[in-house]
Amino acid sequence: MALLEVRNLTKIFTVGSVFSRLRIRAVDEVSLTVQEGQIFTLAGESGCGKTTTARIILGFEYPTSGEIIYRGKPVQEFLRQKNWFREVQAVFQNPFETFNPLRKVESYFLEAAHNFDLAKNGKTAQDVIEEKLRAVGLSFPEIAGKYPSEFSGGQLQRASIARALLTNPSLLLADEPVSMVDASLRMSIVNLFRNLCDTLGVSVLYITHDLATAYYVSDRIAVMFRGNIVEEGPVEKVLGNPRHPYTRLLLESIPEPDPSKRREERVVVCEEREEYLRAGCKFAGRCPEVGEICVKEVPQNVLLNDVLVRCHKYASKKEV
Ligand SMILES: Nc1ncnc2c1ncn2[C@@H]1O[C@H](COP(=O)(O)OP(=O)(O)OP(=O)(O)O)[C@@H](O)[C@H]1O
Ligand SMILES: [Mg+2]
C-alpha cells in the first residue's frame, strides 16, 4: 500500500480586483504517489504550485477538489483524530523563521516532547530528544541554552529536522529545505534526508528548484509547470532522458537558489498569470517545439517507459 496518494488535486485561487476577477488553477489535477521509504521530489520554477500542494497535504489549506489518501485512508480521518502531525511533519525553507528568535531552541524540543507525550517505555524525554539530535548529527549539549541566532543556518536546519523527527513521522514534507542554507552545506543536508530515509524508513516529499540535488537524492521526481505535473517517473529516467520540453529547459537553465533574486523573479506575475490562464498547453508560449495543437488543446498524459509525460508531441507514441 502506498504511503501517500494525491489524487486529482485542484486548488483554484481567485485573484485580481473586484472588477477583474481571475481564477487561477494553482494546482490543477495533480496526482502523485509516495511509497514508504522513498524520496519523492516535486520540482519546478517559482509559482508553479509546489507550496500550495504541500500546504493542502499538510491540512493548512482546503483543496477545491481531489483527495489525499494516507495509508489507504482519506487524510480527513487523521486530521479529525488529531494524529496527522505525528504522521507528517514539515521542514521549511528558512530555519530562522521556524524558530522564534527570542526562544531557546531546546524549548521547542521540550515542548514537543511534552505535547506529544514522547517519554515512554522507560525512556525519558531527554533520551528521545538526544536520539533525534544524534540522527541529524547534533547532540543536546550543542543546542542547550542557545538561541536561534547562535546557530549557523545549516545547524539550525538540522535542528529543525531533528524536531520534526520527534513524533517518529512516516513522512517529512520538506519545502525548499536547503535554498537558504550555505551552498557548501546544502549537499550535507540533502544527504541527511537520504540517510534518514534509508536508516529510519522516513519518506520525504522534497520540494525544490534545484534539479542537481533532486537528481542526487530522490527516487522519483515530478516536474510541475503552472499547476500541472508535466513529467513524472524514476529520477534517473526523467532527468537522464527528459522528454518534456519544459524538463529539458529546466535542466539547461541553472536554477536560481538565491532567495533575494527569486523575489525579483516573483514580480513577473503577469507572465505567470498569462500562462496559468492559457488555453491548451500552458507551456506553449515558451515551448521551442510548439505545434498548432498545443495552443488549442490541453495535452493528456502519455506513459512512456515508466515515465508519465503530458505533452502533445507524444500523443501518438506507444510505450517504448
Ligand atoms: N493564498 C493565495 N491566494 C492567491 N494566489 C495564491 C495564493 N497562494 C498561492 N497563490 C498563487 O498560486 C500560484 C502557485 O503558488 P505556490 O506558492 O504554490 O508556488 P511555488 O511553486 O511554491 O513557488 P515558489 O517556488 O516561489 O515557492 C502562484 O501563482 C501564486 O501567486
Ligand atoms: Mg513555494
mmCIF file of C-alpha atoms in Angstrom, residues 3-243:
data_model
loop_
_atom_site.group_PDB
_atom_site.id
_atom_site.type_symbol
_atom_site.label_atom_id
_atom_site.label_comp_id
_atom_site.label_asym_id
_atom_site.label_seq_id
_atom_site.Cartn_x
_atom_site.Cartn_y
_atom_site.Cartn_z
ATOM 1 C CA LEU A 3 2.115 5.808 1.989
ATOM 2 C CA LEU A 4 0.644 8.919 0.389
ATOM 3 C CA GLU A 5 -1.562 9.241 -2.652
ATOM 4 C CA VAL A 6 -2.554 12.593 -4.028
ATOM 5 C CA ARG A 7 -5.444 12.142 -6.434
ATOM 6 C CA ASN A 8 -6.598 14.754 -8.956
ATOM 7 C CA LEU A 9 -5.820 17.582 -6.573
ATOM 8 C CA THR A 10 -7.032 21.008 -7.696
ATOM 9 C CA LYS A 11 -6.806 24.371 -5.971
ATOM 10 C CA ILE A 12 -8.361 27.429 -7.546
ATOM 11 C CA PHE A 13 -7.458 30.878 -6.186
ATOM 12 C CA THR A 14 -9.493 33.905 -7.132
ATOM 13 C CA VAL A 15 -7.155 36.840 -7.640
ATOM 14 C CA GLY A 16 -7.324 40.373 -9.034
ATOM 15 C CA SER A 17 -9.581 43.324 -8.196
ATOM 16 C CA VAL A 18 -13.354 43.307 -7.872
ATOM 17 C CA PHE A 19 -13.586 44.441 -11.498
ATOM 18 C CA SER A 20 -11.266 41.852 -12.954
ATOM 19 C CA ARG A 21 -11.507 38.649 -11.012
ATOM 20 C CA LEU A 22 -9.319 35.840 -12.304
ATOM 21 C CA ARG A 23 -9.472 32.196 -11.357
ATOM 22 C CA ILE A 24 -6.004 30.682 -11.164
ATOM 23 C CA ARG A 25 -5.751 26.889 -11.027
ATOM 24 C CA ALA A 26 -2.621 26.981 -8.861
ATOM 25 C CA VAL A 27 -2.803 23.185 -8.576
ATOM 26 C CA ASP A 28 -4.522 21.519 -11.499
ATOM 27 C CA GLU A 29 -5.497 17.834 -11.336
ATOM 28 C CA VAL A 30 -2.246 16.821 -9.644
ATOM 29 C CA SER A 31 -1.794 13.131 -8.873
ATOM 30 C CA LEU A 32 1.266 11.568 -7.280
ATOM 31 C CA THR A 33 2.156 8.591 -5.105
ATOM 32 C CA VAL A 34 4.841 8.433 -2.430
ATOM 33 C CA GLN A 35 5.811 4.940 -1.302
ATOM 34 C CA GLU A 36 7.183 4.071 2.106
ATOM 35 C CA GLY A 37 10.936 4.658 2.383
ATOM 36 C CA GLN A 38 11.029 6.785 -0.737
ATOM 37 C CA ILE A 39 12.248 10.277 -1.539
ATOM 38 C CA PHE A 40 9.886 11.918 -3.989
ATOM 39 C CA THR A 41 10.831 15.279 -5.465
ATOM 40 C CA LEU A 42 8.364 17.891 -6.628
ATOM 41 C CA ALA A 43 10.341 20.272 -8.833
ATOM 42 C CA GLY A 44 9.568 23.349 -10.876
ATOM 43 C CA GLU A 45 10.197 27.070 -11.089
ATOM 44 C CA SER A 46 8.748 29.717 -8.798
ATOM 45 C CA GLY A 47 4.959 29.973 -8.701
ATOM 46 C CA CYS A 48 4.158 26.579 -10.213
ATOM 47 C CA GLY A 49 2.074 25.319 -7.280
ATOM 48 C CA LYS A 50 4.577 23.310 -5.212
ATOM 49 C CA THR A 51 3.932 25.009 -1.882
ATOM 50 C CA THR A 52 0.177 25.047 -2.447
ATOM 51 C CA THR A 53 0.284 21.277 -2.995
ATOM 52 C CA ALA A 54 2.339 20.869 0.196
ATOM 53 C CA ARG A 55 0.010 23.094 2.232
ATOM 54 C CA ILE A 56 -3.012 21.068 1.167
ATOM 55 C CA ILE A 57 -1.280 17.805 2.094
ATOM 56 C CA LEU A 58 -0.419 19.281 5.498
ATOM 57 C CA GLY A 59 -4.045 20.301 6.020
ATOM 58 C CA PHE A 60 -3.238 24.051 6.099
ATOM 59 C CA GLU A 61 -5.374 24.675 3.047
ATOM 60 C CA TYR A 62 -8.554 23.099 1.659
ATOM 61 C CA PRO A 63 -8.424 21.757 -1.877
ATOM 62 C CA THR A 64 -11.040 22.881 -4.402
ATOM 63 C CA SER A 65 -11.325 19.230 -5.398
ATOM 64 C CA GLY A 66 -9.351 15.999 -5.226
ATOM 65 C CA GLU A 67 -8.248 13.654 -2.493
ATOM 66 C CA ILE A 68 -5.311 12.979 -0.214
ATOM 67 C CA ILE A 69 -5.102 9.318 0.772
ATOM 68 C CA TYR A 70 -2.702 8.249 3.507
ATOM 69 C CA ARG A 71 -2.082 4.537 4.128
ATOM 70 C CA GLY A 72 -5.284 3.849 2.184
ATOM 71 C CA LYS A 73 -7.498 6.228 4.192
ATOM 72 C CA PRO A 74 -8.669 9.775 3.456
ATOM 73 C CA VAL A 75 -6.495 12.286 5.274
ATOM 74 C CA GLN A 76 -9.575 13.800 6.954
ATOM 75 C CA GLU A 77 -9.671 10.771 9.268
ATOM 76 C CA PHE A 78 -6.184 11.546 10.539
ATOM 77 C CA LEU A 79 -6.965 15.243 10.831
ATOM 78 C CA ARG A 80 -10.132 14.513 12.796
ATOM 79 C CA GLN A 81 -8.281 12.207 15.173
ATOM 80 C CA LYS A 82 -5.612 14.883 15.515
ATOM 81 C CA ASN A 83 -2.773 12.471 14.805
ATOM 82 C CA TRP A 84 -1.876 13.850 11.400
ATOM 83 C CA PHE A 85 1.018 15.853 12.814
ATOM 84 C CA ARG A 86 2.548 12.768 14.291
ATOM 85 C CA GLU A 87 2.498 11.063 10.899
ATOM 86 C CA VAL A 88 3.545 14.001 8.756
ATOM 87 C CA GLN A 89 5.993 16.720 9.717
ATOM 88 C CA ALA A 90 7.149 19.733 7.758
ATOM 89 C CA VAL A 91 10.599 21.217 7.281
ATOM 90 C CA PHE A 92 10.517 24.730 5.863
ATOM 91 C CA GLN A 93 12.850 26.862 3.816
ATOM 92 C CA ASN A 94 14.084 29.254 6.463
ATOM 93 C CA PRO A 95 15.027 27.729 9.816
ATOM 94 C CA PHE A 96 15.351 31.232 11.274
ATOM 95 C CA GLU A 97 11.613 31.649 10.701
ATOM 96 C CA THR A 98 10.811 28.197 12.068
ATOM 97 C CA PHE A 99 12.218 29.169 15.464
ATOM 98 C CA ASN A 100 11.260 32.316 17.366
ATOM 99 C CA PRO A 101 14.460 34.387 17.829
ATOM 100 C CA LEU A 102 13.550 35.079 21.482
ATOM 101 C CA ARG A 103 13.100 31.449 22.475
ATOM 102 C CA LYS A 104 15.830 28.955 23.207
ATOM 103 C CA VAL A 105 15.892 26.184 20.610
ATOM 104 C CA GLU A 106 15.799 23.475 23.294
ATOM 105 C CA SER A 107 12.408 24.749 24.478
ATOM 106 C CA TYR A 108 10.852 23.591 21.197
ATOM 107 C CA PHE A 109 12.143 20.101 21.840
ATOM 108 C CA LEU A 110 10.974 20.002 25.430
ATOM 109 C CA GLU A 111 7.572 21.373 24.471
ATOM 110 C CA ALA A 112 7.088 18.822 21.650
ATOM 111 C CA ALA A 113 8.201 16.010 23.972
ATOM 112 C CA HIS A 114 5.567 17.140 26.462
ATOM 113 C CA ASN A 115 2.756 17.785 23.947
ATOM 114 C CA PHE A 116 3.201 14.517 22.125
ATOM 115 C CA ASP A 117 3.870 12.564 25.314
ATOM 116 C CA LEU A 118 7.072 11.117 23.890
ATOM 117 C CA ALA A 119 8.707 9.777 27.033
ATOM 118 C CA LYS A 120 7.528 6.167 27.067
ATOM 119 C CA ASN A 121 8.946 2.679 27.613
ATOM 120 C CA GLY A 122 11.240 3.859 30.356
ATOM 121 C CA LYS A 123 12.786 6.473 28.107
ATOM 122 C CA THR A 124 12.973 9.973 29.376
ATOM 123 C CA ALA A 125 12.111 12.936 27.164
ATOM 124 C CA GLN A 126 15.796 13.821 27.229
ATOM 125 C CA ASP A 127 16.746 10.402 25.778
ATOM 126 C CA VAL A 128 14.244 10.801 22.947
ATOM 127 C CA ILE A 129 15.488 14.291 22.161
ATOM 128 C CA GLU A 130 19.117 13.150 22.235
ATOM 129 C CA GLU A 131 18.322 10.242 19.884
ATOM 130 C CA LYS A 132 16.732 12.551 17.307
ATOM 131 C CA LEU A 133 19.517 15.121 17.568
ATOM 132 C CA ARG A 134 22.074 12.354 17.023
ATOM 133 C CA ALA A 135 20.159 11.221 13.918
ATOM 134 C CA VAL A 136 20.879 14.618 12.342
ATOM 135 C CA GLY A 137 24.472 14.864 13.567
ATOM 136 C CA LEU A 138 23.867 17.092 16.606
ATOM 137 C CA SER A 139 23.738 16.482 20.345
ATOM 138 C CA PHE A 140 21.861 18.052 23.256
ATOM 139 C CA PRO A 141 24.901 19.873 24.687
ATOM 140 C CA GLU A 142 25.338 21.523 21.269
ATOM 141 C CA ILE A 143 21.890 23.101 21.391
ATOM 142 C CA ALA A 144 21.426 23.561 25.148
ATOM 143 C CA GLY A 145 20.933 27.154 26.279
ATOM 144 C CA LYS A 146 21.246 28.586 22.771
ATOM 145 C CA TYR A 147 19.024 30.975 20.874
ATOM 146 C CA PRO A 148 18.470 30.571 17.100
ATOM 147 C CA SER A 149 20.889 33.410 16.284
ATOM 148 C CA GLU A 150 23.711 31.413 17.868
ATOM 149 C CA PHE A 151 23.413 28.699 15.204
ATOM 150 C CA SER A 152 24.589 28.659 11.606
ATOM 151 C CA GLY A 153 21.844 28.223 9.004
ATOM 152 C CA GLY A 154 22.902 24.644 8.311
ATOM 153 C CA GLN A 155 23.000 23.728 12.005
ATOM 154 C CA LEU A 156 19.623 25.289 12.685
ATOM 155 C CA GLN A 157 18.087 23.474 9.720
ATOM 156 C CA ARG A 158 19.470 20.229 11.180
ATOM 157 C CA ALA A 159 17.838 21.141 14.493
ATOM 158 C CA SER A 160 14.516 21.775 12.745
ATOM 159 C CA ILE A 161 14.774 18.349 11.097
ATOM 160 C CA ALA A 162 15.514 16.750 14.487
ATOM 161 C CA ARG A 163 12.475 18.484 15.920
ATOM 162 C CA ALA A 164 10.371 17.194 13.015
ATOM 163 C CA LEU A 165 11.570 13.651 13.807
ATOM 164 C CA LEU A 166 10.412 13.770 17.447
ATOM 165 C CA THR A 167 6.994 12.278 16.690
ATOM 166 C CA ASN A 168 8.529 9.455 14.603
ATOM 167 C CA PRO A 169 6.759 10.647 11.451
ATOM 168 C CA SER A 170 6.464 8.425 8.383
ATOM 169 C CA LEU A 171 6.626 11.382 6.029
ATOM 170 C CA LEU A 172 8.694 14.550 6.024
ATOM 171 C CA LEU A 173 7.449 17.322 3.823
ATOM 172 C CA ALA A 174 10.463 19.466 3.050
ATOM 173 C CA ASP A 175 9.682 22.677 1.137
ATOM 174 C CA GLU A 176 12.920 24.154 -0.264
ATOM 175 C CA PRO A 177 14.814 22.992 2.832
ATOM 176 C CA VAL A 178 18.268 23.896 1.529
ATOM 177 C CA SER A 179 17.744 27.041 -0.538
ATOM 178 C CA MET A 180 18.611 29.314 2.413
ATOM 179 C CA VAL A 181 21.465 27.120 3.571
ATOM 180 C CA ASP A 182 25.023 27.988 2.615
ATOM 181 C CA ALA A 183 25.832 26.416 -0.764
ATOM 182 C CA SER A 184 28.746 24.442 0.685
ATOM 183 C CA LEU A 185 26.476 22.786 3.282
ATOM 184 C CA ARG A 186 23.500 22.056 1.047
ATOM 185 C CA MET A 187 24.640 18.637 -0.022
ATOM 186 C CA SER A 188 25.204 17.503 3.560
ATOM 187 C CA ILE A 189 21.588 18.365 4.464
ATOM 188 C CA VAL A 190 20.280 16.654 1.335
ATOM 189 C CA ASN A 191 22.403 13.622 2.218
ATOM 190 C CA LEU A 192 20.870 13.697 5.662
ATOM 191 C CA PHE A 193 17.402 13.198 4.133
ATOM 192 C CA ARG A 194 18.709 10.203 2.177
ATOM 193 C CA ASN A 195 20.265 8.832 5.318
ATOM 194 C CA LEU A 196 17.084 9.284 7.395
ATOM 195 C CA CYS A 197 15.104 7.634 4.636
ATOM 196 C CA ASP A 198 17.487 4.651 4.444
ATOM 197 C CA THR A 199 18.007 4.156 8.180
ATOM 198 C CA LEU A 200 14.667 5.185 9.725
ATOM 199 C CA GLY A 201 12.452 4.471 6.701
ATOM 200 C CA VAL A 202 11.083 8.031 6.715
ATOM 201 C CA SER A 203 9.677 9.024 3.330
ATOM 202 C CA VAL A 204 10.416 12.525 2.131
ATOM 203 C CA LEU A 205 8.447 14.755 -0.199
ATOM 204 C CA TYR A 206 11.252 17.046 -1.281
ATOM 205 C CA ILE A 207 10.184 20.316 -2.884
ATOM 206 C CA THR A 208 12.890 22.146 -4.771
ATOM 207 C CA HIS A 209 14.023 24.318 -7.677
ATOM 208 C CA ASP A 210 17.341 22.567 -7.660
ATOM 209 C CA LEU A 211 17.458 19.632 -10.049
ATOM 210 C CA ALA A 212 21.054 18.810 -9.112
ATOM 211 C CA THR A 213 20.219 17.907 -5.506
ATOM 212 C CA ALA A 214 16.959 16.310 -6.684
ATOM 213 C CA TYR A 215 18.869 14.026 -9.037
ATOM 214 C CA TYR A 216 21.298 13.092 -6.333
ATOM 215 C CA VAL A 217 18.820 12.305 -3.602
ATOM 216 C CA SER A 218 15.453 11.250 -4.967
ATOM 217 C CA ASP A 219 13.904 8.030 -6.128
ATOM 218 C CA ARG A 220 11.140 9.635 -8.158
ATOM 219 C CA ILE A 221 10.529 13.121 -9.451
ATOM 220 C CA ALA A 222 7.527 15.080 -10.670
ATOM 221 C CA VAL A 223 8.167 18.238 -12.682
ATOM 222 C CA MET A 224 5.461 20.865 -12.278
ATOM 223 C CA PHE A 225 4.588 23.720 -14.582
ATOM 224 C CA ARG A 226 1.787 26.193 -13.787
ATOM 225 C CA GLY A 227 -0.228 23.793 -11.674
ATOM 226 C CA ASN A 228 0.281 20.683 -13.799
ATOM 227 C CA ILE A 229 2.680 17.800 -13.415
ATOM 228 C CA VAL A 230 4.206 17.677 -16.895
ATOM 229 C CA GLU A 231 6.582 14.760 -16.354
ATOM 230 C CA GLU A 232 6.825 12.152 -13.590
ATOM 231 C CA GLY A 233 8.822 8.980 -13.081
ATOM 232 C CA PRO A 234 12.027 7.446 -11.684
ATOM 233 C CA VAL A 235 14.553 10.266 -11.293
ATOM 234 C CA GLU A 236 17.266 8.708 -13.449
ATOM 235 C CA LYS A 237 14.800 8.295 -16.319
ATOM 236 C CA VAL A 238 13.204 11.735 -16.071
ATOM 237 C CA LEU A 239 16.420 13.708 -15.621
ATOM 238 C CA GLY A 240 18.669 11.288 -17.536
ATOM 239 C CA ASN A 241 16.418 11.321 -20.594
ATOM 240 C CA PRO A 242 13.980 14.228 -20.262
ATOM 241 C CA ARG A 243 11.051 14.046 -22.667
#
